[in-house]
PDB file of C-alpha atoms in Angstrom:
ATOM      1  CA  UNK A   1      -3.164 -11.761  -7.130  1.00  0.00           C
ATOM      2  CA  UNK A   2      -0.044 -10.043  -5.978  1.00  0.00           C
ATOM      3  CA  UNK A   3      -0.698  -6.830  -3.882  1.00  0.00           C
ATOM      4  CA  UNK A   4       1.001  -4.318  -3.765  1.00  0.00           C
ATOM      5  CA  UNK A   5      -0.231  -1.156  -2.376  1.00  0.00           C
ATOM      6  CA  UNK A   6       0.657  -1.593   1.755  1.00  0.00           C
ATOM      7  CA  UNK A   7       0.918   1.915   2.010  1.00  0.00           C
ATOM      8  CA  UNK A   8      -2.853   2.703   1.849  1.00  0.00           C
ATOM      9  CA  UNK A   9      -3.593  -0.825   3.608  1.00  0.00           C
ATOM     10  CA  UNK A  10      -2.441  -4.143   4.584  1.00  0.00           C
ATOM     11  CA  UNK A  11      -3.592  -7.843   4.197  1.00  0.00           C
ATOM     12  CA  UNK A  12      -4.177  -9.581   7.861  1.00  0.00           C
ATOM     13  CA  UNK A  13      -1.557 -12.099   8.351  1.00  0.00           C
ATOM     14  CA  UNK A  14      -2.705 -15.602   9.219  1.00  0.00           C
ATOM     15  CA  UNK A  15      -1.052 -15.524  12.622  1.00  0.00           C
ATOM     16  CA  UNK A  16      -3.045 -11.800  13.563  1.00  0.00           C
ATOM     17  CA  UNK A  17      -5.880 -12.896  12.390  1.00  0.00           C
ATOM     18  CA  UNK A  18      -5.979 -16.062  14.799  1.00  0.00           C
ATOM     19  CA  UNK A  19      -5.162 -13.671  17.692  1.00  0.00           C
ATOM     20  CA  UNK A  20      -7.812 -11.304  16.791  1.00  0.00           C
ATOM     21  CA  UNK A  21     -10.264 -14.086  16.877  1.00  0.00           C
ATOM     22  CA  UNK A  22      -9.360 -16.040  20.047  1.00  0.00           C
ATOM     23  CA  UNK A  23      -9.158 -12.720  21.911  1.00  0.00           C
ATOM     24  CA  UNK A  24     -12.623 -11.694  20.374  1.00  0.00           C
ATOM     25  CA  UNK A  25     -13.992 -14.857  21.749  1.00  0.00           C
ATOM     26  CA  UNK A  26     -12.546 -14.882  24.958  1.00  0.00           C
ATOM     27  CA  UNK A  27     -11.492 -11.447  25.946  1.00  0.00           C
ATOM     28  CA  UNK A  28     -14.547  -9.499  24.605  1.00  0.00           C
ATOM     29  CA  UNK A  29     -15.208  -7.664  27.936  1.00  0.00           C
ATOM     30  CA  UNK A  30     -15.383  -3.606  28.247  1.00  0.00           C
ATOM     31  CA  UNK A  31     -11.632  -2.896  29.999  1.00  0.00           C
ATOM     32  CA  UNK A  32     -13.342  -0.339  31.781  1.00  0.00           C
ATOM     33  CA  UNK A  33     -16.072  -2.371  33.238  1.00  0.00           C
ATOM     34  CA  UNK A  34     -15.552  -3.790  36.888  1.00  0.00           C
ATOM     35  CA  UNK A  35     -16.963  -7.268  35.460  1.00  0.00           C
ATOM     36  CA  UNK A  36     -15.191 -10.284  35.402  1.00  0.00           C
ATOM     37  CA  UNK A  37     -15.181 -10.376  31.247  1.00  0.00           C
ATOM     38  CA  UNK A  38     -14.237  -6.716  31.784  1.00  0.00           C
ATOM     39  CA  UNK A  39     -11.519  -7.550  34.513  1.00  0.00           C
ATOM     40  CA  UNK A  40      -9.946  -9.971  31.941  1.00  0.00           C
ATOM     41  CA  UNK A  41      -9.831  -7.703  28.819  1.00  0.00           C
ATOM     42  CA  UNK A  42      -8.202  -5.322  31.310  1.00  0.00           C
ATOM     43  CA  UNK A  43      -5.777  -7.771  31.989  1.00  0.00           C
ATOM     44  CA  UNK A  44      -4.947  -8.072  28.150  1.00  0.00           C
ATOM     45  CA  UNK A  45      -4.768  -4.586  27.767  1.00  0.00           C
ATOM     46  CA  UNK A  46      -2.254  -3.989  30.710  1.00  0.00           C
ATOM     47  CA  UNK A  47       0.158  -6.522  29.434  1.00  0.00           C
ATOM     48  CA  UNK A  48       0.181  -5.274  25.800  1.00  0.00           C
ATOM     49  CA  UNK A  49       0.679  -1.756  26.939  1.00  0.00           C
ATOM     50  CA  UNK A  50       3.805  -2.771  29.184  1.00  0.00           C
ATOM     51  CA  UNK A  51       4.942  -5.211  26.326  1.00  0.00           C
ATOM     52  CA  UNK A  52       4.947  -2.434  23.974  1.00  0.00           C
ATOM     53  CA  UNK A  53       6.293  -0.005  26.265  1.00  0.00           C
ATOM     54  CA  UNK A  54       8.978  -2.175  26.873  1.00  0.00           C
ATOM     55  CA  UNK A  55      10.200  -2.498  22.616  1.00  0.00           C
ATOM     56  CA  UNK A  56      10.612   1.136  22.853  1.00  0.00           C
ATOM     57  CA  UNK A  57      12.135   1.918  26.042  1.00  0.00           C
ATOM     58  CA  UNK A  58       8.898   3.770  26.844  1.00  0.00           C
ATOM     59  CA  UNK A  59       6.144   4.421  29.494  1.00  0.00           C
ATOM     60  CA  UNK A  60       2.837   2.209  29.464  1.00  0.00           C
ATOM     61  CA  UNK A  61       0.954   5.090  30.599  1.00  0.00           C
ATOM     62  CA  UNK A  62       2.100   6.479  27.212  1.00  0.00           C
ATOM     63  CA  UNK A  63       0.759   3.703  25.129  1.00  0.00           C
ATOM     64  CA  UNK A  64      -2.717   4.361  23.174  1.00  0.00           C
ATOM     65  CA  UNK A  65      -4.175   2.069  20.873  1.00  0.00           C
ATOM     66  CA  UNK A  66      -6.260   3.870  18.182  1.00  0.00           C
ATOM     67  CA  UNK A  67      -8.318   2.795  15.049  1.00  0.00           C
ATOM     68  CA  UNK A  68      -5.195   3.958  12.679  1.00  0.00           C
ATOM     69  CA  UNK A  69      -3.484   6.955  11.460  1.00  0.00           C
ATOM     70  CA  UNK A  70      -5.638   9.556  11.532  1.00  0.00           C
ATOM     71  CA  UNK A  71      -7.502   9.046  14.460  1.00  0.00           C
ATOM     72  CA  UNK A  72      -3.256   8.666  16.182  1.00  0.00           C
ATOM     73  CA  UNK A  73      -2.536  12.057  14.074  1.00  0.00           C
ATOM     74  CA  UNK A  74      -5.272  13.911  15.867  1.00  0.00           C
ATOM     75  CA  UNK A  75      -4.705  12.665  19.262  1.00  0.00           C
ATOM     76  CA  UNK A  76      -0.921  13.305  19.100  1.00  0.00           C
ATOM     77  CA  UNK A  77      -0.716  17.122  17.636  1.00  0.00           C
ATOM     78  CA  UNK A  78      -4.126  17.697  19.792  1.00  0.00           C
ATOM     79  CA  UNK A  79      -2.425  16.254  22.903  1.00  0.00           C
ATOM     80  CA  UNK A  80       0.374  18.368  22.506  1.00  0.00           C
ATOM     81  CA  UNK A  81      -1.414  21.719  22.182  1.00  0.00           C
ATOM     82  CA  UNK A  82      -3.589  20.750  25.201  1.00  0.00           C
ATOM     83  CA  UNK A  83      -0.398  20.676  27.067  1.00  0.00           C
ATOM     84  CA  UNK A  84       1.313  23.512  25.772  1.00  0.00           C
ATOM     85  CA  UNK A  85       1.328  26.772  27.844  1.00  0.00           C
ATOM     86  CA  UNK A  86      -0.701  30.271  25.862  1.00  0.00           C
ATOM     87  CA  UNK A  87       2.138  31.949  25.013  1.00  0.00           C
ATOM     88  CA  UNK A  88       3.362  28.745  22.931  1.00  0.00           C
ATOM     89  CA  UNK A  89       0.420  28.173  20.477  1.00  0.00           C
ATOM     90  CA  UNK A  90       1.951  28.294  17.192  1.00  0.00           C
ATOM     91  CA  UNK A  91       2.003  25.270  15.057  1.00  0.00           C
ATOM     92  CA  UNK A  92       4.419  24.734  11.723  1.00  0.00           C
ATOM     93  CA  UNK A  93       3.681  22.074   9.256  1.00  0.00           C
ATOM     94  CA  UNK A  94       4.097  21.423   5.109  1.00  0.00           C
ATOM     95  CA  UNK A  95       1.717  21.125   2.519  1.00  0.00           C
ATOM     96  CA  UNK A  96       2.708  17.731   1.906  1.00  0.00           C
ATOM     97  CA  UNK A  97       1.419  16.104   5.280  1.00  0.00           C
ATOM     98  CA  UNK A  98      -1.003  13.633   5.784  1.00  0.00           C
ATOM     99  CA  UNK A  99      -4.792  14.739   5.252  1.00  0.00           C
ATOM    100  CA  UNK A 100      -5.413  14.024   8.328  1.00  0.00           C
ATOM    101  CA  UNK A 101      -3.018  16.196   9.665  1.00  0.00           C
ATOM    102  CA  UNK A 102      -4.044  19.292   7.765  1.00  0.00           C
ATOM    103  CA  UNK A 103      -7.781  18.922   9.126  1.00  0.00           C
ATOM    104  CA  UNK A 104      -6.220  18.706  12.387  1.00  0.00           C
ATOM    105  CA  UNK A 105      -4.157  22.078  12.412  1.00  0.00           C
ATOM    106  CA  UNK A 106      -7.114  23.851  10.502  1.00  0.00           C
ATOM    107  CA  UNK A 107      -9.577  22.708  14.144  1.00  0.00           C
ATOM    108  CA  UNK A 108      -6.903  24.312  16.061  1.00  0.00           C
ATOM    109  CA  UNK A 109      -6.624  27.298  13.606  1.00  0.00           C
ATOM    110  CA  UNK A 110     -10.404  28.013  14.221  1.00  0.00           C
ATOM    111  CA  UNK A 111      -9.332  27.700  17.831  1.00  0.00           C
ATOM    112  CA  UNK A 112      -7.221  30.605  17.384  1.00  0.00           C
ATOM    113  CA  UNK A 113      -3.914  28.726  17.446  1.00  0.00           C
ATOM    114  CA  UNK A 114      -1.427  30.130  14.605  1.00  0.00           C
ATOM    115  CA  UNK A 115      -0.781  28.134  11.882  1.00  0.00           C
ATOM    116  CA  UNK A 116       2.230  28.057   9.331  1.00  0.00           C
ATOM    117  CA  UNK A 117       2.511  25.699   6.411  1.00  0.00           C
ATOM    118  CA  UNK A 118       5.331  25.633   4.840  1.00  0.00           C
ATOM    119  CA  UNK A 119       6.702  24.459   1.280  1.00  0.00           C
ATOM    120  CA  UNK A 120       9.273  21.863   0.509  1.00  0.00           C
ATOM    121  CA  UNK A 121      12.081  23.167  -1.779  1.00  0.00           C
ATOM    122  CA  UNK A 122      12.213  21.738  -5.616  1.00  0.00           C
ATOM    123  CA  UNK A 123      13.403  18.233  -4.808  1.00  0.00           C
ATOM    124  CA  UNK A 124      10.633  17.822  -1.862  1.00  0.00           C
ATOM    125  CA  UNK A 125      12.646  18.492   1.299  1.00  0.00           C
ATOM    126  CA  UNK A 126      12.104  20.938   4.281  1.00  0.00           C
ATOM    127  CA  UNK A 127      15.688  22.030   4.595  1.00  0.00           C
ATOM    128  CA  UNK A 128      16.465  23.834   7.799  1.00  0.00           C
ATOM    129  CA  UNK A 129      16.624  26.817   5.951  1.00  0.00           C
ATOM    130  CA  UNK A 130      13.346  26.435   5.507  1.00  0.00           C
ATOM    131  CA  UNK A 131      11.833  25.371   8.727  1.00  0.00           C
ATOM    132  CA  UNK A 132      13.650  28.548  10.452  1.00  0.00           C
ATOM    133  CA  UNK A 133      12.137  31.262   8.284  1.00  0.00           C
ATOM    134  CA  UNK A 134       8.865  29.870   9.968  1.00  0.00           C
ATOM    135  CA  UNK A 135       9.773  29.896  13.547  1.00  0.00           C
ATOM    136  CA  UNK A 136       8.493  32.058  15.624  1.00  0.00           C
ATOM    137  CA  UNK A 137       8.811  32.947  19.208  1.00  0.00           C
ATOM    138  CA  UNK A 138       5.332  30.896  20.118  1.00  0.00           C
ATOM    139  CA  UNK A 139       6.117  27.857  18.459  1.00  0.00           C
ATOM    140  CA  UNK A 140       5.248  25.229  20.613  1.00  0.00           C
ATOM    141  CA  UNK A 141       4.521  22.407  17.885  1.00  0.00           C
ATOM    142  CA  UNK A 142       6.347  21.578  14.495  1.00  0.00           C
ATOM    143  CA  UNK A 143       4.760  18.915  12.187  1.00  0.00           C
ATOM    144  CA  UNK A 144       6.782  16.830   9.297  1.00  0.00           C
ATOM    145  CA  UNK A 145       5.754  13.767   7.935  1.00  0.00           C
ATOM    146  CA  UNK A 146       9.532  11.460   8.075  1.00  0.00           C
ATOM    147  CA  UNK A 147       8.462   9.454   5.367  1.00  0.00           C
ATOM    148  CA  UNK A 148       5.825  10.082   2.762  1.00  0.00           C
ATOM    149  CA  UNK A 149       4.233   6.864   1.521  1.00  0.00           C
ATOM    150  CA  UNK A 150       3.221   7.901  -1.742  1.00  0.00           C
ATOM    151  CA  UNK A 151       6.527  10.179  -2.723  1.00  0.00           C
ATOM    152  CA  UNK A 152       9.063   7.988  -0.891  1.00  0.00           C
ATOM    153  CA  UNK A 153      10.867  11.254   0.171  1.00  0.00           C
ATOM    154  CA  UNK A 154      12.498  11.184   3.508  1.00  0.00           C
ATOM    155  CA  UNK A 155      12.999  14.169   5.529  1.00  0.00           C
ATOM    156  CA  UNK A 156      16.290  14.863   7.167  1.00  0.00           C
ATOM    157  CA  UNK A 157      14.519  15.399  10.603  1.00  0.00           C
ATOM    158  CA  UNK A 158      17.810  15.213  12.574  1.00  0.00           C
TER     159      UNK A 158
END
């Protein structure tokens, strides 16, 4: 069989899949725990996080790991809000955004932040046209999916 479909999923490679399991087998302590086991799978998770931080000339504080997509969706935009001051709670993003996304902006809508969704033009892009007729004073967060996985439309973010 030849799959195809990586955006919705992806196959385990071989060498993952032997990482996974010797770190399952030896590493399997909370990280939280004050245990030796625990101590360990600290250990692990200290090194990835400054490993990581280190590909993308970030912070290891800043480093979450998360179950996938949506769970990383709803952390980020509900981080963000969180830190944002009252006079900034305005989110903007499209219709065409992740699931995920939309439930996340409609909880914070029934929070009593503002929400704007907005409409790509005809070919699919949020021009900047666009994006400004939305913009508001209180904007403190706007949301656009980059790349969308099932369109392949890019969005001229810069």
């Amino acid at each position: 069989m030849v799959y195809l479909d990586y955006a919705a999923s992806t196959p385990v490679s071989e060498e993952a899949l032997h990482v996974f399991e010797q770190l399952s087998k030896n590493f399997y302590g909370n990280a939280s725990s004050l245990h030796d086991a625990g101590g360990k799978a600290n250990d692990i998770l200290t090194y990835s996080r400054r490993s990581l931080a280190a590909m993308i000339e970030g912070e290891p504080d800043g480093i979450y790991f998360t179950s996938g997509g949506t769970e990383s969706n709803l952390l980020a935009i509900r981080s963000i809000i969180n830190g944002l001051p009252a006079h900034k709670q305005h989110v903007i993003t499209t219709s065409v955004e992740h699931p995920s996304v939309h439930h996340a902006v409609s909880s914070l809508e029934r929070l009593g932040v503002k929400v704007t969704i907005i409409e790509p033009n005809q070919d699919g892009i949020i021009t900047e046209d666009i994006l400004k007729k939305a913009l508001l004073p209180e904007t403190g967060l706007v949301s656009i999916q980059h790349a969308n996985s099932e369109t392949g439309i890019i969005q001229p973010l810069a």
